[in-house]
mmCIF file of N, CA and C and ligand atoms in Angstrom:
data_model
loop_
_atom_site.group_PDB
_atom_site.id
_atom_site.type_symbol
_atom_site.label_atom_id
_atom_site.label_comp_id
_atom_site.label_asym_id
_atom_site.label_seq_id
_atom_site.Cartn_x
_atom_site.Cartn_y
_atom_site.Cartn_z
ATOM 1 N N MET A 106 26.026 115.421 84.631
ATOM 2 C CA MET A 106 26.261 116.847 84.638
ATOM 3 C C MET A 106 27.746 117.103 84.447
ATOM 4 N N LYS A 107 28.116 117.792 83.408
ATOM 5 C CA LYS A 107 29.495 118.195 83.173
ATOM 6 C C LYS A 107 29.578 119.707 83.318
ATOM 7 N N THR A 108 30.648 120.168 83.909
ATOM 8 C CA THR A 108 30.857 121.604 84.032
ATOM 9 C C THR A 108 32.145 121.968 83.325
ATOM 10 N N ALA A 109 32.372 123.244 83.162
ATOM 11 C CA ALA A 109 33.596 123.685 82.497
ATOM 12 C C ALA A 109 34.803 123.209 83.285
ATOM 13 N N SER A 110 35.803 122.703 82.586
ATOM 14 C CA SER A 110 37.000 122.204 83.226
ATOM 15 C C SER A 110 38.178 122.392 82.290
ATOM 16 N N PRO A 111 39.352 122.712 82.819
ATOM 17 C CA PRO A 111 40.533 122.794 81.954
ATOM 18 C C PRO A 111 41.071 121.409 81.609
ATOM 19 N N PHE A 112 40.516 120.361 82.199
ATOM 20 C CA PHE A 112 40.968 118.992 81.954
ATOM 21 C C PHE A 112 40.039 118.311 80.953
ATOM 22 N N LEU A 113 40.608 117.411 80.162
ATOM 23 C CA LEU A 113 39.834 116.694 79.159
ATOM 24 C C LEU A 113 39.914 115.194 79.395
ATOM 25 N N GLU A 114 38.820 114.494 79.096
ATOM 26 C CA GLU A 114 38.852 113.033 79.089
ATOM 27 C C GLU A 114 39.582 112.590 77.832
ATOM 28 N N LEU A 115 40.539 111.677 77.972
ATOM 29 C CA LEU A 115 41.270 111.187 76.805
ATOM 30 C C LEU A 115 40.472 110.140 76.045
ATOM 31 N N ASP A 116 39.750 109.291 76.776
ATOM 32 C CA ASP A 116 38.974 108.229 76.150
ATOM 33 C C ASP A 116 37.496 108.572 76.259
ATOM 34 N N THR A 117 36.991 109.286 75.276
ATOM 35 C CA THR A 117 35.597 109.727 75.344
ATOM 36 C C THR A 117 34.611 108.614 75.009
ATOM 37 N N ALA A 118 35.126 107.457 74.529
ATOM 38 C CA ALA A 118 34.241 106.342 74.187
ATOM 39 C C ALA A 118 34.126 105.326 75.325
ATOM 40 N N ALA A 119 34.803 105.569 76.447
ATOM 41 C CA ALA A 119 34.764 104.615 77.559
ATOM 42 C C ALA A 119 33.342 104.509 78.117
ATOM 43 N N PRO A 120 32.939 103.317 78.559
ATOM 44 C CA PRO A 120 31.623 103.180 79.185
ATOM 45 C C PRO A 120 31.525 104.083 80.414
ATOM 46 N N GLN A 121 30.361 104.690 80.582
ATOM 47 C CA GLN A 121 30.161 105.648 81.668
ATOM 48 C C GLN A 121 29.359 105.038 82.815
ATOM 49 N N GLY A 122 29.646 105.513 84.000
ATOM 50 C CA GLY A 122 28.855 105.167 85.167
ATOM 51 C C GLY A 122 28.456 106.457 85.862
ATOM 52 N N THR A 123 27.451 106.369 86.697
ATOM 53 C CA THR A 123 26.998 107.557 87.420
ATOM 54 C C THR A 123 27.520 107.509 88.844
ATOM 55 N N VAL A 124 28.192 108.569 89.245
ATOM 56 C CA VAL A 124 28.588 108.744 90.639
ATOM 57 C C VAL A 124 27.914 110.013 91.133
ATOM 58 N N TRP A 125 27.849 110.157 92.428
ATOM 59 C CA TRP A 125 27.198 111.313 93.041
ATOM 60 C C TRP A 125 28.237 112.047 93.857
ATOM 61 N N PHE A 126 28.418 113.339 93.548
ATOM 62 C CA PHE A 126 29.361 114.156 94.306
ATOM 63 C C PHE A 126 28.579 115.247 95.006
ATOM 64 N N ASP A 127 28.551 115.190 96.324
ATOM 65 C CA ASP A 127 27.743 116.121 97.128
ATOM 66 C C ASP A 127 26.322 116.219 96.589
ATOM 67 N N GLY A 128 25.773 115.075 96.208
ATOM 68 C CA GLY A 128 24.384 114.992 95.778
ATOM 69 C C GLY A 128 24.144 115.252 94.309
ATOM 70 N N ALA A 129 25.172 115.675 93.581
ATOM 71 C CA ALA A 129 24.999 115.959 92.155
ATOM 72 C C ALA A 129 25.473 114.765 91.330
ATOM 73 N N PRO A 130 24.662 114.316 90.361
ATOM 74 C CA PRO A 130 25.084 113.176 89.542
ATOM 75 C C PRO A 130 26.142 113.595 88.519
ATOM 76 N N LEU A 131 27.128 112.714 88.346
ATOM 77 C CA LEU A 131 28.177 112.929 87.342
ATOM 78 C C LEU A 131 28.336 111.634 86.568
ATOM 79 N N ASP A 132 28.361 111.720 85.252
ATOM 80 C CA ASP A 132 28.640 110.550 84.424
ATOM 81 C C ASP A 132 30.139 110.527 84.148
ATOM 82 N N LEU A 133 30.817 109.502 84.669
ATOM 83 C CA LEU A 133 32.273 109.405 84.574
ATOM 84 C C LEU A 133 32.651 108.079 83.928
ATOM 85 N N PRO A 134 33.833 108.015 83.300
ATOM 86 C CA PRO A 134 34.261 106.772 82.659
ATOM 87 C C PRO A 134 34.603 105.689 83.691
ATOM 88 N N LEU A 135 33.937 104.558 83.570
ATOM 89 C CA LEU A 135 34.155 103.460 84.509
ATOM 90 C C LEU A 135 35.610 103.002 84.454
ATOM 91 N N GLY A 136 36.205 102.802 85.612
ATOM 92 C CA GLY A 136 37.582 102.320 85.693
ATOM 93 C C GLY A 136 38.633 103.410 85.598
ATOM 94 N N ALA A 137 38.216 104.644 85.319
ATOM 95 C CA ALA A 137 39.185 105.743 85.242
ATOM 96 C C ALA A 137 39.637 106.121 86.647
ATOM 97 N N ASN A 138 40.763 106.800 86.730
ATOM 98 C CA ASN A 138 41.211 107.325 88.012
ATOM 99 C C ASN A 138 40.156 108.306 88.516
ATOM 100 N N LEU A 139 39.699 108.107 89.748
ATOM 101 C CA LEU A 139 38.590 108.915 90.263
ATOM 102 C C LEU A 139 38.940 110.396 90.347
ATOM 103 N N ALA A 140 40.109 110.736 90.837
ATOM 104 C CA ALA A 140 40.487 112.149 90.957
ATOM 105 C C ALA A 140 40.549 112.800 89.575
ATOM 106 N N ALA A 141 41.156 112.128 88.625
ATOM 107 C CA ALA A 141 41.274 112.684 87.271
ATOM 108 C C ALA A 141 39.895 112.842 86.637
ATOM 109 N N ALA A 142 39.033 111.864 86.837
ATOM 110 C CA ALA A 142 37.692 111.930 86.250
ATOM 111 C C ALA A 142 36.879 113.061 86.871
ATOM 112 N N LEU A 143 37.003 113.255 88.183
ATOM 113 C CA LEU A 143 36.285 114.349 88.833
ATOM 114 C C LEU A 143 36.803 115.694 88.339
ATOM 115 N N LEU A 144 38.122 115.824 88.198
ATOM 116 C CA LEU A 144 38.685 117.075 87.665
ATOM 117 C C LEU A 144 38.154 117.335 86.260
ATOM 118 N N ALA A 145 38.139 116.314 85.431
ATOM 119 C CA ALA A 145 37.655 116.479 84.055
ATOM 120 C C ALA A 145 36.175 116.840 84.018
ATOM 121 N N ALA A 146 35.441 116.425 85.059
ATOM 122 C CA ALA A 146 34.013 116.745 85.131
ATOM 123 C C ALA A 146 33.765 118.131 85.723
ATOM 124 N N GLY A 147 34.832 118.814 86.133
ATOM 125 C CA GLY A 147 34.678 120.169 86.626
ATOM 126 C C GLY A 147 34.700 120.318 88.131
ATOM 127 N N VAL A 148 34.945 119.220 88.861
ATOM 128 C CA VAL A 148 35.052 119.310 90.323
ATOM 129 C C VAL A 148 36.477 119.747 90.655
ATOM 130 N N ALA A 149 36.633 120.939 91.190
ATOM 131 C CA ALA A 149 37.970 121.457 91.498
ATOM 132 C C ALA A 149 38.273 121.389 92.992
ATOM 133 N N VAL A 150 37.252 121.523 93.817
ATOM 134 C CA VAL A 150 37.449 121.515 95.266
ATOM 135 C C VAL A 150 36.965 120.187 95.819
ATOM 136 N N PHE A 151 37.894 119.404 96.356
ATOM 137 C CA PHE A 151 37.557 118.097 96.914
ATOM 138 C C PHE A 151 37.326 118.158 98.416
ATOM 139 N N ARG A 152 37.988 119.099 99.090
ATOM 140 C CA ARG A 152 37.846 119.248 100.542
ATOM 141 C C ARG A 152 38.271 120.655 100.923
ATOM 142 N N HIS A 153 38.093 120.977 102.210
ATOM 143 C CA HIS A 153 38.568 122.239 102.767
ATOM 144 C C HIS A 153 39.442 121.911 103.973
ATOM 145 N N THR A 154 40.479 122.711 104.191
ATOM 146 C CA THR A 154 41.371 122.437 105.317
ATOM 147 C C THR A 154 40.653 122.711 106.633
ATOM 148 N N PRO A 155 40.967 121.925 107.676
ATOM 149 C CA PRO A 155 40.302 122.135 108.958
ATOM 150 C C PRO A 155 40.737 123.434 109.638
ATOM 151 N N ALA A 156 41.953 123.905 109.390
ATOM 152 C CA ALA A 156 42.454 125.090 110.091
ATOM 153 C C ALA A 156 41.879 126.375 109.536
ATOM 154 N N THR A 157 41.896 126.538 108.218
ATOM 155 C CA THR A 157 41.478 127.816 107.636
ATOM 156 C C THR A 157 40.280 127.701 106.707
ATOM 157 N N GLY A 158 39.922 126.472 106.356
ATOM 158 C CA GLY A 158 38.832 126.280 105.410
ATOM 159 C C GLY A 158 39.249 126.501 103.967
ATOM 160 N N ALA A 159 40.546 126.562 103.731
ATOM 161 C CA ALA A 159 41.042 126.776 102.363
ATOM 162 C C ALA A 159 40.675 125.590 101.479
ATOM 163 N N PRO A 160 40.275 125.862 100.239
ATOM 164 C CA PRO A 160 39.905 124.773 99.330
ATOM 165 C C PRO A 160 41.129 123.978 98.886
ATOM 166 N N ARG A 161 40.922 122.676 98.704
ATOM 167 C CA ARG A 161 41.989 121.798 98.245
ATOM 168 C C ARG A 161 41.454 120.882 97.154
ATOM 169 N N GLY A 162 42.342 120.567 96.214
ATOM 170 C CA GLY A 162 42.039 119.615 95.159
ATOM 171 C C GLY A 162 43.280 118.810 94.869
ATOM 172 N N PRO A 163 43.174 117.797 94.046
ATOM 173 C CA PRO A 163 44.313 116.926 93.755
ATOM 174 C C PRO A 163 45.548 117.711 93.343
ATOM 175 N N PHE A 164 46.698 117.282 93.879
ATOM 176 C CA PHE A 164 47.961 117.954 93.582
ATOM 177 C C PHE A 164 48.993 116.960 93.053
ATOM 178 N N CYS A 165 49.261 115.922 93.827
ATOM 179 C CA CYS A 165 50.357 115.008 93.437
ATOM 180 C C CYS A 165 49.886 113.876 92.532
ATOM 181 N N MET A 166 48.660 113.465 92.677
ATOM 182 C CA MET A 166 48.083 112.343 91.916
ATOM 183 C C MET A 166 48.819 111.023 92.137
ATOM 184 N N MET A 167 49.507 110.908 93.284
ATOM 185 C CA MET A 167 50.211 109.652 93.569
ATOM 186 C C MET A 167 50.136 109.257 95.043
ATOM 187 N N GLY A 168 49.142 109.776 95.760
ATOM 188 C CA GLY A 168 48.913 109.316 97.117
ATOM 189 C C GLY A 168 49.775 109.951 98.181
ATOM 190 N N ALA A 169 50.468 111.039 97.873
ATOM 191 C CA ALA A 169 51.377 111.619 98.851
ATOM 192 C C ALA A 169 50.822 112.842 99.579
ATOM 193 N N CYS A 170 50.022 113.675 98.920
ATOM 194 C CA CYS A 170 49.661 114.978 99.503
ATOM 195 C C CYS A 170 48.344 114.966 100.282
ATOM 196 N N PHE A 171 47.483 114.051 100.034
ATOM 197 C CA PHE A 171 46.172 113.945 100.690
ATOM 198 C C PHE A 171 45.248 115.124 100.383
ATOM 199 N N ASP A 172 45.555 115.930 99.405
ATOM 200 C CA ASP A 172 44.671 117.038 99.060
ATOM 201 C C ASP A 172 43.448 116.579 98.285
ATOM 202 N N CYS A 173 43.422 115.333 97.871
ATOM 203 C CA CYS A 173 42.293 114.803 97.098
ATOM 204 C C CYS A 173 41.313 114.023 97.974
ATOM 205 N N LEU A 174 41.431 114.169 99.313
ATOM 206 C CA LEU A 174 40.549 113.390 100.185
ATOM 207 C C LEU A 174 39.083 113.672 99.906
ATOM 208 N N VAL A 175 38.326 112.618 99.795
ATOM 209 C CA VAL A 175 36.874 112.692 99.693
ATOM 210 C C VAL A 175 36.312 111.647 100.661
ATOM 211 N N GLU A 176 35.034 111.712 100.886
ATOM 212 C CA GLU A 176 34.407 110.746 101.771
ATOM 213 C C GLU A 176 33.499 109.838 100.956
ATOM 214 N N ILE A 177 33.723 108.543 101.073
ATOM 215 C CA ILE A 177 32.909 107.549 100.381
ATOM 216 C C ILE A 177 32.414 106.558 101.428
ATOM 217 N N ASP A 178 31.104 106.433 101.531
ATOM 218 C CA ASP A 178 30.503 105.551 102.528
ATOM 219 C C ASP A 178 31.024 105.852 103.928
ATOM 220 N N GLY A 179 31.201 107.130 104.234
ATOM 221 C CA GLY A 179 31.606 107.544 105.568
ATOM 222 C C GLY A 179 33.081 107.398 105.867
ATOM 223 N N VAL A 180 33.874 107.037 104.874
ATOM 224 C CA VAL A 180 35.306 106.836 105.079
ATOM 225 C C VAL A 180 36.080 107.816 104.208
ATOM 226 N N ALA A 181 37.035 108.545 104.798
ATOM 227 C CA ALA A 181 37.880 109.458 104.021
ATOM 228 C C ALA A 181 38.848 108.625 103.180
ATOM 229 N N ARG A 182 38.853 108.897 101.876
ATOM 230 C CA ARG A 182 39.705 108.133 100.945
ATOM 231 C C ARG A 182 40.403 109.105 100.012
ATOM 232 N N GLN A 183 41.562 108.696 99.512
ATOM 233 C CA GLN A 183 42.291 109.486 98.533
ATOM 234 C C GLN A 183 41.716 109.176 97.146
ATOM 235 N N ALA A 184 41.112 110.164 96.516
ATOM 236 C CA ALA A 184 40.475 109.943 95.218
ATOM 237 C C ALA A 184 41.487 109.533 94.150
ATOM 238 N N CYS A 185 42.727 109.972 94.279
ATOM 239 C CA CYS A 185 43.723 109.627 93.253
ATOM 240 C C CYS A 185 44.158 108.172 93.332
ATOM 241 N N MET A 186 43.750 107.471 94.387
ATOM 242 C CA MET A 186 44.110 106.068 94.550
ATOM 243 C C MET A 186 42.934 105.143 94.242
ATOM 244 N N LEU A 187 41.845 105.714 93.716
ATOM 245 C CA LEU A 187 40.631 104.933 93.463
ATOM 246 C C LEU A 187 40.245 104.991 91.997
ATOM 247 N N GLU A 188 39.443 104.030 91.581
ATOM 248 C CA GLU A 188 38.891 104.022 90.234
ATOM 249 C C GLU A 188 37.399 104.348 90.298
ATOM 250 N N VAL A 189 36.899 104.911 89.223
ATOM 251 C CA VAL A 189 35.467 105.196 89.115
ATOM 252 C C VAL A 189 34.697 103.877 89.088
ATOM 253 N N ALA A 190 33.688 103.790 89.941
ATOM 254 C CA ALA A 190 32.767 102.650 89.950
ATOM 255 C C ALA A 190 31.352 103.198 89.958
ATOM 256 N N ASP A 191 30.468 102.535 89.269
ATOM 257 C CA ASP A 191 29.085 102.994 89.174
ATOM 258 C C ASP A 191 28.450 103.069 90.557
ATOM 259 N N GLY A 192 27.758 104.178 90.813
ATOM 260 C CA GLY A 192 26.994 104.308 92.045
ATOM 261 C C GLY A 192 27.746 104.863 93.241
ATOM 262 N N LEU A 193 29.011 105.252 93.070
ATOM 263 C CA LEU A 193 29.747 105.811 94.209
ATOM 264 C C LEU A 193 29.027 107.046 94.734
ATOM 265 N N ARG A 194 28.927 107.156 96.028
ATOM 266 C CA ARG A 194 28.349 108.341 96.678
ATOM 267 C C ARG A 194 29.493 109.042 97.396
ATOM 268 N N ILE A 195 29.889 110.177 96.830
ATOM 269 C CA ILE A 195 31.075 110.894 97.281
ATOM 270 C C ILE A 195 30.641 112.214 97.893
ATOM 271 N N THR A 196 31.251 112.557 99.020
ATOM 272 C CA THR A 196 31.001 113.862 99.621
ATOM 273 C C THR A 196 32.338 114.483 99.993
ATOM 274 N N ARG A 197 32.309 115.806 100.157
ATOM 275 C CA ARG A 197 33.486 116.467 100.696
ATOM 276 C C ARG A 197 33.560 116.101 102.174
ATOM 277 N N PRO A 198 34.768 115.734 102.655
ATOM 278 C CA PRO A 198 34.881 115.335 104.058
ATOM 279 C C PRO A 198 34.507 116.464 105.001
ATOM 280 N N ARG A 199 33.804 116.117 106.033
ATOM 281 C CA ARG A 199 33.525 117.099 107.074
ATOM 282 C C ARG A 199 34.742 117.170 107.990
ATOM 283 N N GLY A 200 35.021 118.342 108.506
ATOM 284 C CA GLY A 200 36.165 118.505 109.396
ATOM 285 C C GLY A 200 37.476 118.480 108.659
ATOM 286 N N GLY A 201 37.461 118.749 107.358
ATOM 287 C CA GLY A 201 38.684 118.888 106.598
ATOM 288 C C GLY A 201 39.257 117.600 106.072
ATOM 289 N N GLY A 202 38.651 116.489 106.352
ATOM 290 C CA GLY A 202 39.119 115.242 105.774
ATOM 291 C C GLY A 202 39.978 114.419 106.702
ATOM 292 N N GLY A 203 40.203 114.886 107.898
ATOM 293 C CA GLY A 203 40.986 114.094 108.833
ATOM 294 C C GLY A 203 40.135 113.027 109.499
ATOM 295 N N GLN A 204 40.697 112.327 110.436
ATOM 296 C CA GLN A 204 39.985 111.290 111.148
ATOM 297 C C GLN A 204 38.943 111.922 112.062
ATOM 298 N N ARG A 205 37.825 111.254 112.186
ATOM 299 C CA ARG A 205 36.792 111.726 113.097
ATOM 300 C C ARG A 205 36.719 110.789 114.258
HETATM 301 S S1 LIG B 341 46.356 114.008 94.818
HETATM 302 FE FE1 LIG B 341 47.884 113.854 96.353
HETATM 303 S S2 LIG B 341 47.208 112.162 97.544
HETATM 304 FE FE2 LIG B 341 45.768 112.280 95.940
#
């Protein structure tokens, strides 16, 4: 499932894998930066802040801001520090993405 996005995949011939974001399947290029691939697929909100519930998405793309936190296998991870792998099950972190 691809949605409208202002971001484009540069390598459209890359092999694709299926990841699941909040239960929705997305075909993403294997080995691509996960945050960039999710943005290109139309995912803009990766988490919500615990204080106000404000939406957050990738900002720095270098591991500094933590606005790209997602939950994979029950662990909050920075999507900009990960690569796309087939079968990833990704959810928006509960409680804003902090430690539980
Ligand atoms: S986008 Fe800033 S830490 Fe990932």
